[in-house]
PDB file of C-alpha atoms in Angstrom:
ATOM      1  CA  GLU A   1      -6.261  -3.186 -19.147  1.00  0.00           C
ATOM      2  CA  ASP A   2      -4.750  -1.969 -15.894  1.00  0.00           C
ATOM      3  CA  GLN A   3      -2.393   0.940 -16.533  1.00  0.00           C
ATOM      4  CA  VAL A   4      -0.410   3.597 -14.669  1.00  0.00           C
ATOM      5  CA  THR A   5       0.930   6.772 -16.283  1.00  0.00           C
ATOM      6  CA  GLN A   6       3.246   9.181 -14.487  1.00  0.00           C
ATOM      7  CA  SER A   7       4.067  12.723 -15.479  1.00  0.00           C
ATOM      8  CA  PRO A   8       6.314  14.476 -15.992  1.00  0.00           C
ATOM      9  CA  GLU A   9       9.030  11.963 -16.932  1.00  0.00           C
ATOM     10  CA  ALA A  10      11.658  14.258 -15.459  1.00  0.00           C
ATOM     11  CA  LEU A  11      11.492  17.360 -13.305  1.00  0.00           C
ATOM     12  CA  ARG A  12      14.217  19.783 -12.365  1.00  0.00           C
ATOM     13  CA  LEU A  13      13.611  22.067  -9.399  1.00  0.00           C
ATOM     14  CA  GLN A  14      15.568  24.648  -7.503  1.00  0.00           C
ATOM     15  CA  GLU A  15      15.915  24.044  -3.792  1.00  0.00           C
ATOM     16  CA  GLY A  16      12.791  25.401  -2.101  1.00  0.00           C
ATOM     17  CA  GLU A  17      10.694  25.369  -5.300  1.00  0.00           C
ATOM     18  CA  SER A  18       7.549  23.350  -4.558  1.00  0.00           C
ATOM     19  CA  SER A  19       5.891  21.186  -7.208  1.00  0.00           C
ATOM     20  CA  SER A  20       3.667  18.159  -7.797  1.00  0.00           C
ATOM     21  CA  LEU A  21       4.086  14.816  -9.519  1.00  0.00           C
ATOM     22  CA  ASN A  22       1.108  13.173 -11.173  1.00  0.00           C
ATOM     23  CA  CYS A  23       0.046   9.531 -11.353  1.00  0.00           C
ATOM     24  CA  SER A  24      -3.041   8.694 -13.393  1.00  0.00           C
ATOM     25  CA  TYR A  25      -4.385   5.164 -13.428  1.00  0.00           C
ATOM     26  CA  THR A  26      -6.987   2.830 -14.821  1.00  0.00           C
ATOM     27  CA  VAL A  27      -7.457  -0.328 -12.807  1.00  0.00           C
ATOM     28  CA  SER A  28     -10.168  -2.830 -12.107  1.00  0.00           C
ATOM     29  CA  GLY A  29     -10.955  -2.872  -8.431  1.00  0.00           C
ATOM     30  CA  LEU A  30      -8.267  -0.681  -6.872  1.00  0.00           C
ATOM     31  CA  ARG A  31      -7.077  -2.158  -3.581  1.00  0.00           C
ATOM     32  CA  GLY A  32      -4.410   0.443  -2.999  1.00  0.00           C
ATOM     33  CA  LEU A  33      -2.134   3.032  -4.593  1.00  0.00           C
ATOM     34  CA  PHE A  34       1.499   3.126  -3.515  1.00  0.00           C
ATOM     35  CA  TRP A  35       4.260   5.690  -3.786  1.00  0.00           C
ATOM     36  CA  TYR A  36       7.902   4.650  -3.686  1.00  0.00           C
ATOM     37  CA  ARG A  37      11.191   6.492  -3.915  1.00  0.00           C
ATOM     38  CA  GLN A  38      14.102   4.853  -5.718  1.00  0.00           C
ATOM     39  CA  ASP A  39      17.716   5.981  -5.629  1.00  0.00           C
ATOM     40  CA  PRO A  40      20.127   4.812  -8.353  1.00  0.00           C
ATOM     41  CA  GLY A  41      21.222   1.207  -7.904  1.00  0.00           C
ATOM     42  CA  LYS A  42      18.861   0.592  -4.979  1.00  0.00           C
ATOM     43  CA  GLY A  43      15.495  -0.999  -4.435  1.00  0.00           C
ATOM     44  CA  PRO A  44      12.357   1.140  -4.148  1.00  0.00           C
ATOM     45  CA  GLU A  45      11.757   2.631  -0.708  1.00  0.00           C
ATOM     46  CA  PHE A  46       8.148   2.631   0.490  1.00  0.00           C
ATOM     47  CA  LEU A  47       6.631   6.075   1.080  1.00  0.00           C
ATOM     48  CA  PHE A  48       2.808   5.937   1.198  1.00  0.00           C
ATOM     49  CA  THR A  49      -0.239   3.785   0.656  1.00  0.00           C
ATOM     50  CA  LEU A  50      -3.588   5.360  -0.243  1.00  0.00           C
ATOM     51  CA  TYR A  51      -6.731   3.265  -0.223  1.00  0.00           C
ATOM     52  CA  SER A  52      -9.685   5.500  -1.041  1.00  0.00           C
ATOM     53  CA  ALA A  53     -10.495   8.712  -2.922  1.00  0.00           C
ATOM     54  CA  GLY A  54     -10.046  11.781  -0.764  1.00  0.00           C
ATOM     55  CA  GLU A  55      -7.349  10.213   1.381  1.00  0.00           C
ATOM     56  CA  GLU A  56      -4.187  12.216   2.086  1.00  0.00           C
ATOM     57  CA  LYS A  57      -0.924  11.259   3.771  1.00  0.00           C
ATOM     58  CA  GLU A  58       2.103  13.332   4.716  1.00  0.00           C
ATOM     59  CA  LYS A  59       5.710  12.614   5.531  1.00  0.00           C
ATOM     60  CA  GLU A  60       8.194  15.440   6.025  1.00  0.00           C
ATOM     61  CA  ARG A  61       8.147  17.489   2.792  1.00  0.00           C
ATOM     62  CA  LEU A  62       5.949  14.997   0.912  1.00  0.00           C
ATOM     63  CA  LYS A  63       2.171  14.834   0.729  1.00  0.00           C
ATOM     64  CA  ALA A  64       0.232  12.266  -1.291  1.00  0.00           C
ATOM     65  CA  THR A  65      -3.399  12.633  -2.341  1.00  0.00           C
ATOM     66  CA  LEU A  66      -5.797  10.333  -4.174  1.00  0.00           C
ATOM     67  CA  THR A  67      -8.824  10.820  -6.407  1.00  0.00           C
ATOM     68  CA  LYS A  68     -10.782   8.228  -8.366  1.00  0.00           C
ATOM     69  CA  LYS A  69      -8.566   8.669 -11.404  1.00  0.00           C
ATOM     70  CA  GLU A  70      -5.230   9.992 -10.201  1.00  0.00           C
ATOM     71  CA  SER A  71      -2.841  10.634  -7.361  1.00  0.00           C
ATOM     72  CA  PHE A  72      -0.540  13.545  -6.703  1.00  0.00           C
ATOM     73  CA  LEU A  73       2.720  13.640  -4.806  1.00  0.00           C
ATOM     74  CA  HIS A  74       3.286  17.200  -3.614  1.00  0.00           C
ATOM     75  CA  ILE A  75       6.821  18.188  -2.663  1.00  0.00           C
ATOM     76  CA  THR A  76       7.055  21.288  -0.510  1.00  0.00           C
ATOM     77  CA  ALA A  77      10.313  23.255  -0.334  1.00  0.00           C
ATOM     78  CA  PRO A  78      12.410  20.373  -1.679  1.00  0.00           C
ATOM     79  CA  LYS A  79      16.047  19.841  -0.789  1.00  0.00           C
ATOM     80  CA  PRO A  80      18.807  18.266  -2.910  1.00  0.00           C
ATOM     81  CA  GLU A  81      18.464  15.029  -0.922  1.00  0.00           C
ATOM     82  CA  ASP A  82      14.942  14.658  -2.312  1.00  0.00           C
ATOM     83  CA  SER A  83      16.474  13.962  -5.726  1.00  0.00           C
ATOM     84  CA  ALA A  84      15.409  10.458  -6.789  1.00  0.00           C
ATOM     85  CA  THR A  85      12.994   8.623  -9.030  1.00  0.00           C
ATOM     86  CA  TYR A  86       9.464   8.560  -7.624  1.00  0.00           C
ATOM     87  CA  LEU A  87       7.397   5.535  -8.574  1.00  0.00           C
ATOM     88  CA  CYS A  88       3.645   5.133  -8.403  1.00  0.00           C
ATOM     89  CA  ALA A  89       2.036   1.696  -8.349  1.00  0.00           C
ATOM     90  CA  VAL A  90      -1.501   0.356  -8.118  1.00  0.00           C
ATOM     91  CA  GLN A  91      -2.654  -2.913  -6.648  1.00  0.00           C
ATOM     92  CA  PRO A  92      -5.645  -4.306  -8.515  1.00  0.00           C
ATOM     93  CA  GLY A  93      -7.989  -6.825  -6.980  1.00  0.00           C
ATOM     94  CA  GLY A  94      -6.111 -10.065  -6.473  1.00  0.00           C
ATOM     95  CA  TYR A  95      -3.326 -10.452  -3.931  1.00  0.00           C
ATOM     96  CA  ASN A  96      -0.046  -8.596  -4.127  1.00  0.00           C
ATOM     97  CA  LYS A  97       0.616  -7.837  -7.765  1.00  0.00           C
ATOM     98  CA  LEU A  98       1.706  -4.210  -8.221  1.00  0.00           C
ATOM     99  CA  ILE A  99       1.503  -2.393 -11.538  1.00  0.00           C
ATOM    100  CA  PHE A 100       4.097   0.369 -11.721  1.00  0.00           C
ATOM    101  CA  GLY A 101       4.298   3.559 -13.695  1.00  0.00           C
ATOM    102  CA  ALA A 102       7.532   4.498 -15.439  1.00  0.00           C
ATOM    103  CA  GLY A 103       8.436   6.958 -12.685  1.00  0.00           C
ATOM    104  CA  THR A 104       9.336  10.636 -12.439  1.00  0.00           C
ATOM    105  CA  ARG A 105      13.038  11.488 -12.169  1.00  0.00           C
ATOM    106  CA  LEU A 106      13.321  14.438  -9.813  1.00  0.00           C
ATOM    107  CA  ALA A 107      16.472  16.543  -9.583  1.00  0.00           C
ATOM    108  CA  VAL A 108      16.660  19.281  -6.953  1.00  0.00           C
ATOM    109  CA  HIS A 109      19.501  21.737  -7.368  1.00  0.00           C
ATOM    110  CA  PRO A 110      20.907  23.997  -4.637  1.00  0.00           C
TER     111      PRO A 110
ATOM    112  CA  LYS B   1      14.070  -5.082  12.338  1.00  0.00           C
ATOM    113  CA  ALA B   2      16.078  -6.356   9.405  1.00  0.00           C
ATOM    114  CA  GLY B   3      14.837  -5.506   5.949  1.00  0.00           C
ATOM    115  CA  VAL B   4      14.526  -7.665   2.877  1.00  0.00           C
ATOM    116  CA  THR B   5      17.815  -9.212   1.859  1.00  0.00           C
ATOM    117  CA  GLN B   6      18.770 -10.496  -1.567  1.00  0.00           C
ATOM    118  CA  THR B   7      21.754 -12.533  -2.650  1.00  0.00           C
ATOM    119  CA  PRO B   8      23.864 -12.247  -4.609  1.00  0.00           C
ATOM    120  CA  ARG B   9      23.893  -8.520  -5.291  1.00  0.00           C
ATOM    121  CA  TYR B  10      25.622  -8.872  -8.648  1.00  0.00           C
ATOM    122  CA  LEU B  11      25.827 -11.688 -11.176  1.00  0.00           C
ATOM    123  CA  ILE B  12      27.416 -12.055 -14.569  1.00  0.00           C
ATOM    124  CA  LYS B  13      26.327 -14.988 -16.709  1.00  0.00           C
ATOM    125  CA  THR B  14      26.557 -15.987 -20.351  1.00  0.00           C
ATOM    126  CA  ARG B  15      23.731 -16.813 -22.719  1.00  0.00           C
ATOM    127  CA  GLY B  16      22.290 -20.272 -22.264  1.00  0.00           C
ATOM    128  CA  GLN B  17      23.265 -20.576 -18.612  1.00  0.00           C
ATOM    129  CA  GLN B  18      20.813 -20.663 -15.741  1.00  0.00           C
ATOM    130  CA  VAL B  19      20.770 -18.601 -12.562  1.00  0.00           C
ATOM    131  CA  THR B  20      19.194 -18.781  -9.112  1.00  0.00           C
ATOM    132  CA  LEU B  21      18.501 -15.702  -7.028  1.00  0.00           C
ATOM    133  CA  SER B  22      17.609 -15.727  -3.348  1.00  0.00           C
ATOM    134  CA  CYS B  23      15.401 -13.517  -1.187  1.00  0.00           C
ATOM    135  CA  SER B  24      14.848 -13.446   2.572  1.00  0.00           C
ATOM    136  CA  PRO B  25      11.749 -11.462   3.557  1.00  0.00           C
ATOM    137  CA  ILE B  26      11.223  -9.301   6.611  1.00  0.00           C
ATOM    138  CA  SER B  27      10.654 -11.447   9.678  1.00  0.00           C
ATOM    139  CA  GLY B  28       6.972 -12.351   9.950  1.00  0.00           C
ATOM    140  CA  HIS B  29       6.153 -11.552   6.346  1.00  0.00           C
ATOM    141  CA  ARG B  30       4.702 -14.492   4.475  1.00  0.00           C
ATOM    142  CA  SER B  31       4.335 -13.090   0.980  1.00  0.00           C
ATOM    143  CA  VAL B  32       7.236 -12.665  -1.409  1.00  0.00           C
ATOM    144  CA  SER B  33       6.859 -11.046  -4.814  1.00  0.00           C
ATOM    145  CA  TRP B  34       9.459 -10.798  -7.555  1.00  0.00           C
ATOM    146  CA  TYR B  35       9.846  -7.981 -10.081  1.00  0.00           C
ATOM    147  CA  GLN B  36      12.110  -7.319 -13.032  1.00  0.00           C
ATOM    148  CA  GLN B  37      13.319  -3.769 -13.644  1.00  0.00           C
ATOM    149  CA  THR B  38      14.814  -2.668 -16.969  1.00  0.00           C
ATOM    150  CA  PRO B  39      15.333   0.808 -18.448  1.00  0.00           C
ATOM    151  CA  GLY B  40      12.943   0.040 -21.299  1.00  0.00           C
ATOM    152  CA  GLN B  41      10.098  -1.750 -19.516  1.00  0.00           C
ATOM    153  CA  GLY B  42      10.380  -0.384 -15.998  1.00  0.00           C
ATOM    154  CA  LEU B  43       9.247  -2.522 -13.073  1.00  0.00           C
ATOM    155  CA  GLN B  44       7.289  -5.586 -14.107  1.00  0.00           C
ATOM    156  CA  PHE B  45       5.675  -8.184 -11.863  1.00  0.00           C
ATOM    157  CA  LEU B  46       7.042 -11.721 -12.205  1.00  0.00           C
ATOM    158  CA  PHE B  47       5.218 -13.767  -9.561  1.00  0.00           C
ATOM    159  CA  GLU B  48       4.082 -13.888  -5.958  1.00  0.00           C
ATOM    160  CA  TYR B  49       4.411 -16.645  -3.385  1.00  0.00           C
ATOM    161  CA  PHE B  50       2.493 -17.074  -0.154  1.00  0.00           C
ATOM    162  CA  SER B  51       2.758 -20.054   2.176  1.00  0.00           C
ATOM    163  CA  GLU B  52       4.905 -21.906  -0.364  1.00  0.00           C
ATOM    164  CA  THR B  53       2.277 -21.522  -3.115  1.00  0.00           C
ATOM    165  CA  GLN B  54       2.401 -19.354  -6.196  1.00  0.00           C
ATOM    166  CA  ARG B  55      -0.647 -17.085  -6.001  1.00  0.00           C
ATOM    167  CA  ASN B  56      -0.118 -14.819  -8.964  1.00  0.00           C
ATOM    168  CA  LYS B  57       2.026 -14.784 -12.097  1.00  0.00           C
ATOM    169  CA  GLY B  58       3.005 -12.054 -14.514  1.00  0.00           C
ATOM    170  CA  ASN B  59       3.416 -12.260 -18.259  1.00  0.00           C
ATOM    171  CA  PHE B  60       6.839 -13.859 -18.470  1.00  0.00           C
ATOM    172  CA  PRO B  61       7.966 -17.046 -20.269  1.00  0.00           C
ATOM    173  CA  GLY B  62       8.232 -20.357 -18.483  1.00  0.00           C
ATOM    174  CA  ARG B  63      12.014 -19.934 -18.244  1.00  0.00           C
ATOM    175  CA  PHE B  64      11.269 -17.810 -15.197  1.00  0.00           C
ATOM    176  CA  SER B  65      10.253 -19.841 -12.176  1.00  0.00           C
ATOM    177  CA  GLY B  66      10.306 -19.576  -8.437  1.00  0.00           C
ATOM    178  CA  ARG B  67       9.598 -21.273  -5.187  1.00  0.00           C
ATOM    179  CA  GLN B  68       9.105 -20.476  -1.532  1.00  0.00           C
ATOM    180  CA  PHE B  69      10.275 -22.428   1.464  1.00  0.00           C
ATOM    181  CA  SER B  70       8.534 -23.053   4.775  1.00  0.00           C
ATOM    182  CA  ASN B  71      10.507 -20.197   6.404  1.00  0.00           C
ATOM    183  CA  SER B  72       9.139 -17.819   3.696  1.00  0.00           C
ATOM    184  CA  ARG B  73      12.513 -17.448   1.997  1.00  0.00           C
ATOM    185  CA  SER B  74      12.152 -17.512  -1.757  1.00  0.00           C
ATOM    186  CA  GLU B  75      14.247 -18.274  -4.793  1.00  0.00           C
ATOM    187  CA  MET B  76      13.717 -17.478  -8.416  1.00  0.00           C
ATOM    188  CA  ASN B  77      15.350 -19.294 -11.287  1.00  0.00           C
ATOM    189  CA  VAL B  78      15.922 -18.244 -14.849  1.00  0.00           C
ATOM    190  CA  SER B  79      16.927 -20.976 -17.268  1.00  0.00           C
ATOM    191  CA  THR B  80      18.500 -20.661 -20.713  1.00  0.00           C
ATOM    192  CA  LEU B  81      19.475 -17.033 -20.160  1.00  0.00           C
ATOM    193  CA  GLU B  82      19.029 -14.529 -22.970  1.00  0.00           C
ATOM    194  CA  LEU B  83      20.668 -11.127 -23.403  1.00  0.00           C
ATOM    195  CA  GLY B  84      17.310  -9.490 -22.713  1.00  0.00           C
ATOM    196  CA  ASP B  85      17.227 -11.019 -19.239  1.00  0.00           C
ATOM    197  CA  SER B  86      19.826  -8.508 -18.091  1.00  0.00           C
ATOM    198  CA  ALA B  87      18.027  -6.500 -15.430  1.00  0.00           C
ATOM    199  CA  LEU B  88      17.699  -5.607 -11.785  1.00  0.00           C
ATOM    200  CA  TYR B  89      15.655  -8.332 -10.095  1.00  0.00           C
ATOM    201  CA  LEU B  90      13.794  -7.093  -7.057  1.00  0.00           C
ATOM    202  CA  CYS B  91      12.155  -9.023  -4.294  1.00  0.00           C
ATOM    203  CA  ALA B  92       9.422  -7.518  -2.117  1.00  0.00           C
ATOM    204  CA  SER B  93       7.849  -8.872   1.037  1.00  0.00           C
ATOM    205  CA  SER B  94       4.569  -8.151   2.808  1.00  0.00           C
ATOM    206  CA  TRP B  95       2.274  -9.720   5.386  1.00  0.00           C
ATOM    207  CA  GLY B  96       0.306 -11.056   2.443  1.00  0.00           C
ATOM    208  CA  LEU B  97      -2.952 -11.924   4.120  1.00  0.00           C
ATOM    209  CA  ALA B  98      -6.014 -11.018   2.043  1.00  0.00           C
ATOM    210  CA  GLY B  99      -7.678  -7.937   3.474  1.00  0.00           C
ATOM    211  CA  SER B 100      -4.719  -6.927   5.612  1.00  0.00           C
ATOM    212  CA  TYR B 101      -2.383  -4.003   5.063  1.00  0.00           C
ATOM    213  CA  ASN B 102      -0.137  -5.183   2.284  1.00  0.00           C
ATOM    214  CA  GLU B 103       2.552  -2.608   1.809  1.00  0.00           C
ATOM    215  CA  GLN B 104       5.390  -4.268  -0.066  1.00  0.00           C
ATOM    216  CA  PHE B 105       8.925  -3.592   1.093  1.00  0.00           C
ATOM    217  CA  PHE B 106      11.669  -4.092  -1.427  1.00  0.00           C
ATOM    218  CA  GLY B 107      15.145  -5.495  -1.126  1.00  0.00           C
ATOM    219  CA  PRO B 108      18.219  -3.928  -2.746  1.00  0.00           C
ATOM    220  CA  GLY B 109      17.926  -6.171  -5.811  1.00  0.00           C
ATOM    221  CA  THR B 110      20.225  -8.478  -7.728  1.00  0.00           C
ATOM    222  CA  ARG B 111      21.851  -6.953 -10.789  1.00  0.00           C
ATOM    223  CA  LEU B 112      22.052  -9.678 -13.457  1.00  0.00           C
ATOM    224  CA  THR B 113      24.174  -9.126 -16.538  1.00  0.00           C
ATOM    225  CA  VAL B 114      23.964 -11.654 -19.370  1.00  0.00           C
ATOM    226  CA  LEU B 115      26.854 -11.619 -21.840  1.00  0.00           C
TER     227      LEU B 115
END
């Protein structure tokens, strides 16, 4: 069964304290792994797509990496505005169905 | 470029009623997917439409249905509402063509409350 597990469930950081979020997955025929950011009461905001093991993508303070079993979202020197829930999703073979993890709630304090 | 729009943003219904939600995808996108988000179950896939045809369906009862129009706009309908249908309903659009880049971009959602 296709499954996505994110850890930790919640993470509290001080401003400037770097850390990583984990997304482990089991999926038949991975077409892509997606990272989204979601603020309370809003729809998920697209961050990255990773397609193959070894791939890395960066955007401002965020860097996403992918292996055959998991993905990491590294946050370097976070700021309070990075506080949000970060969602990981995989797209198995077969059109546009996304399977989401439960998310990591990140709180960055000044 | 305008993003995905969803209407209405908020809805309050009572048990047994039915509801229709609307989604307009990003211009040029032909695939529309619907998701349900609840605190207990997280984000769960409902169904996907491409060129007015349902291509994929999640594990939801037949009370949940949808359709897509020739301009790619989509609607989803929930009949005989139950308390457990209270959720944030999200629509996502993408190019949708097999083999192409298929990042899905989400709308702001419709918050449905069933009393």
